Amino acid sequence: QKSSSTPPHVYRLNYNESPYGLGPASQAALEEAIKTPYVYPDWFSVELKTNLAELYGLKFENIAVGPGSSAMINMLGELFINPGDEFVFGDPSYEAFRDVANDYGAVPVAVPLDDDMNYDLDAMLAAITDKTKILVVVNPNNPTGTFIDSAKLEAFIRKVPKHVITVIDEAYVDDPNSYSMMKLIKEEIDQPLIIMRTFSKIYGMAGLRVGYVITSPDMTDHFGKSSNAWNVSFIGQKTAAAATKDQEHISM
């Protein structure tokens, strides 16, 4: 009798699961939190969001959390997509964005990557119409692993028309010579921009399901209206909050 759809002792590289495990601080927090599984999580994830804001120099109001970035991708559909809206993304790229477009009745607009498997940013801009609701760039890209220079990506974002919600998925490790597009959130850019991040990859917490978005306060309000009550578990919140304080482990 099978107990899992995955064979034992297999690392699923297509999921990019981290074989390195938790850092010592987050491991200790997990072991402590698991002692009280009967406790409801904090409805507002205050500790986790406070720690993230402190880590990145953001405001508390810039952050919304959810049970993995996959759930937050689904929130994009619930919040913003009406049937017939156009949804622009790179091809190939992370398939969850194509899925959410299809699931919520959007028109998927797949823009092929160039011959070097990089995003064709000029072609993406050209694909925008009056019906475009969301445009997504995954950087570094999944599955190609290619990376857009930060200054080039910032210049691209500033060219996107203001009726389009730009989503930058930063699920993977930054190049040490790059900078995150959360820089534009700090500068209060005058257009809708959402940065998506996760604890699943570099923090090794895929099984605990903790993701977050960095965006403007009015957009985080929208995410709050869409999320389920207690949408991140008590154990997930405590482990992720501790992980933010363990950057030495992450840099190793």
XYZ file of C-alpha atoms in Angstrom:
252
model
C 0.000 0.000 0.000
C 1.398 3.353 -1.058
C 1.677 6.097 1.545
C 2.761 8.828 -0.905
C 2.703 9.631 -4.601
C 6.485 10.148 -4.400
C 8.948 7.253 -3.973
C 10.888 7.401 -0.678
C 14.310 9.068 -0.526
C 13.770 11.006 -3.752
C 14.559 14.685 -4.212
C 12.056 16.127 -6.666
C 14.249 18.463 -8.682
C 11.262 19.653 -10.715
C 9.887 21.101 -7.460
C 13.254 22.598 -6.472
C 12.947 21.190 -2.979
C 15.911 22.138 -0.812
C 17.865 19.146 0.537
C 19.715 21.352 3.055
C 16.943 21.578 5.616
C 16.092 24.346 8.044
C 18.587 26.620 9.708
C 19.142 26.143 13.445
C 16.906 29.053 14.506
C 13.966 27.973 12.376
C 14.461 24.316 13.353
C 14.279 25.284 17.017
C 11.163 27.386 16.381
C 9.518 24.481 14.557
C 10.243 22.084 17.400
C 8.828 24.541 19.917
C 5.727 25.394 17.897
C 4.834 21.765 17.261
C 4.332 21.301 21.002
C 1.139 23.389 20.833
C -0.735 22.286 17.692
C -4.044 23.161 19.408
C -3.283 26.912 19.258
C -4.877 28.935 16.466
C -2.397 31.024 14.465
C -2.348 34.796 14.628
C -5.048 35.969 12.258
C -2.869 38.874 11.070
C 0.552 37.114 11.120
C 1.920 40.111 13.017
C 5.260 38.603 14.095
C 6.034 37.243 10.635
C 5.114 40.441 8.806
C 6.948 42.576 11.347
C 10.095 40.487 10.900
C 9.863 40.660 7.110
C 9.392 44.417 7.206
C 12.428 44.774 9.459
C 14.532 42.454 7.277
C 13.833 44.337 4.061
C 13.333 47.884 5.338
C 9.649 47.908 4.444
C 6.483 49.009 6.168
C 4.287 46.420 7.894
C 1.515 47.500 5.511
C 3.615 46.500 2.493
C 3.331 42.779 3.261
C 0.608 40.175 2.884
C 1.156 36.492 3.632
C -0.465 33.275 2.509
C -0.101 29.487 2.537
C 2.634 29.376 -0.096
C 3.118 31.606 -3.107
C 0.965 29.180 -5.116
C -2.031 30.174 -3.000
C -1.157 33.826 -3.503
C -1.033 33.282 -7.259
C -4.578 31.942 -6.972
C -5.489 35.106 -5.063
C -4.467 37.088 -8.145
C -7.269 35.375 -10.002
C -9.812 35.852 -7.227
C -8.977 39.514 -6.786
C -8.218 40.918 -10.183
C -9.285 38.722 -13.113
C -12.585 39.134 -14.868
C -13.467 36.841 -17.783
C -11.896 38.196 -20.951
C -9.052 40.046 -19.256
C -5.689 39.400 -20.868
C -2.867 37.862 -18.831
C 0.661 38.260 -20.249
C 3.466 35.892 -19.248
C 6.681 34.411 -20.612
C 6.793 31.024 -22.319
C 8.191 28.782 -20.966
C 7.849 29.989 -17.412
C 6.183 28.957 -14.163
C 2.998 27.164 -15.233
C 0.930 28.279 -12.218
C 0.460 31.660 -13.884
C -0.944 30.115 -17.063
C -3.165 27.946 -14.853
C -4.603 30.863 -12.878
C -5.325 32.726 -16.112
C -7.240 29.730 -17.445
C -8.987 28.982 -14.145
C -10.451 32.486 -13.825
C -11.421 33.025 -17.452
C -8.588 35.291 -18.558
C -7.123 35.177 -22.041
C -3.579 33.758 -21.719
C -1.033 35.723 -23.765
C 2.154 33.654 -23.862
C 5.190 35.603 -25.080
C 8.002 33.270 -26.224
C 11.417 33.648 -24.631
C 14.226 34.644 -26.967
C 16.777 32.234 -28.446
C 18.902 32.463 -25.286
C 15.904 31.539 -23.086
C 15.665 35.075 -21.707
C 12.502 37.144 -21.417
C 11.850 39.194 -24.535
C 10.845 42.350 -22.679
C 10.186 44.381 -25.821
C 7.820 41.683 -27.060
C 6.052 41.628 -23.705
C 5.472 45.369 -23.858
C 4.193 44.991 -27.418
C 1.739 42.290 -26.232
C -0.026 44.700 -23.857
C -3.444 45.930 -24.980
C -6.277 47.873 -23.368
C -7.593 44.499 -22.134
C -4.394 43.457 -20.358
C -4.970 43.082 -16.614
C -1.841 41.287 -15.380
C 1.726 40.899 -16.660
C 4.106 38.472 -14.954
C 7.899 38.178 -14.997
C 9.532 35.312 -13.087
C 13.082 36.360 -12.189
C 15.125 34.191 -12.062
C 12.897 32.270 -14.427
C 11.542 28.796 -13.755
C 12.310 26.482 -15.570
C 15.107 28.085 -17.608
C 17.121 29.586 -14.729
C 17.843 32.738 -16.724
C 18.040 36.095 -14.960
C 17.185 39.639 -16.031
C 19.603 42.350 -14.919
C 17.944 44.376 -12.163
C 18.385 47.783 -13.791
C 16.990 46.430 -17.060
C 13.988 44.935 -15.286
C 13.334 48.139 -13.357
C 13.373 50.168 -16.584
C 10.940 47.674 -18.120
C 8.530 47.886 -15.188
C 8.420 51.674 -15.462
C 7.310 51.333 -19.110
C 4.309 49.124 -18.295
C 1.038 51.095 -18.580
C -0.653 51.901 -15.285
C -3.803 49.924 -16.066
C -1.711 46.714 -15.910
C -0.801 44.962 -12.656
C 2.862 43.967 -12.912
C 3.793 40.843 -10.952
C 7.457 39.985 -10.359
C 7.956 36.476 -8.995
C 11.209 36.373 -7.003
C 10.879 32.839 -5.627
C 14.539 32.008 -6.178
C 17.849 33.245 -4.830
C 18.953 36.682 -5.963
C 22.207 37.153 -7.798
C 24.530 38.812 -5.242
C 25.138 41.642 -7.708
C 21.417 42.281 -8.241
C 18.684 44.023 -6.303
C 15.072 43.120 -5.673
C 12.221 44.983 -7.326
C 10.915 45.675 -3.832
C 13.101 48.770 -4.267
C 10.230 50.227 -6.303
C 7.731 49.477 -3.539
C 9.918 51.388 -1.091
C 9.973 54.285 -3.553
C 6.147 54.099 -3.754
C 6.087 53.693 -7.516
C 2.900 55.124 -8.996
C 1.649 51.961 -10.663
C 0.355 48.594 -9.430
C 3.317 46.323 -8.666
C 3.385 43.043 -6.743
C 6.561 41.217 -5.701
C 5.995 37.538 -4.876
C 8.319 35.592 -2.575
C 8.288 32.312 -0.685
C 9.850 30.420 2.209
C 9.637 27.182 0.212
C 12.930 27.335 -1.669
C 15.970 28.940 -0.041
C 14.470 28.602 3.459
C 13.664 24.911 2.932
C 10.058 25.215 4.160
C 8.093 23.877 1.183
C 6.061 21.504 3.354
C 4.963 24.262 5.729
C 3.420 26.446 2.995
C 4.396 30.045 3.700
C 4.571 32.691 0.991
C 4.207 36.448 0.873
C 3.780 39.434 -1.398
C 5.366 42.856 -1.149
C 3.234 45.614 -2.596
C 1.514 48.909 -1.801
C -0.765 49.147 1.259
C -3.919 49.405 -0.849
C -2.985 46.197 -2.641
C -2.218 44.352 0.600
C -5.715 45.320 1.738
C -7.071 43.485 -1.298
C -5.061 40.380 -0.469
C -6.400 40.519 3.082
C -9.965 40.487 1.782
C -9.254 37.466 -0.399
C -7.392 35.262 2.070
C -8.971 32.587 4.221
C -9.116 33.073 7.989
C -5.893 31.955 9.690
C -4.445 31.356 6.248
C -0.930 30.509 7.484
C -0.612 27.821 10.148
C 0.718 28.511 13.634
C 3.723 26.279 12.962
C 4.369 27.915 9.596
C 4.212 31.421 11.058
C 6.559 30.644 13.943
C 9.101 28.803 11.794
C 9.135 31.464 9.083
C 9.385 34.305 11.602
C 12.453 32.657 13.124
C 13.926 31.998 9.678
C 13.963 35.712 8.887
C 16.368 36.162 11.809
C 18.738 33.454 10.556
C 20.259 35.094 7.491
C 23.678 33.640 8.324
C 22.313 30.188 7.499
C 20.799 31.470 4.247
C 24.078 33.022 3.100
C 26.033 29.810 3.554
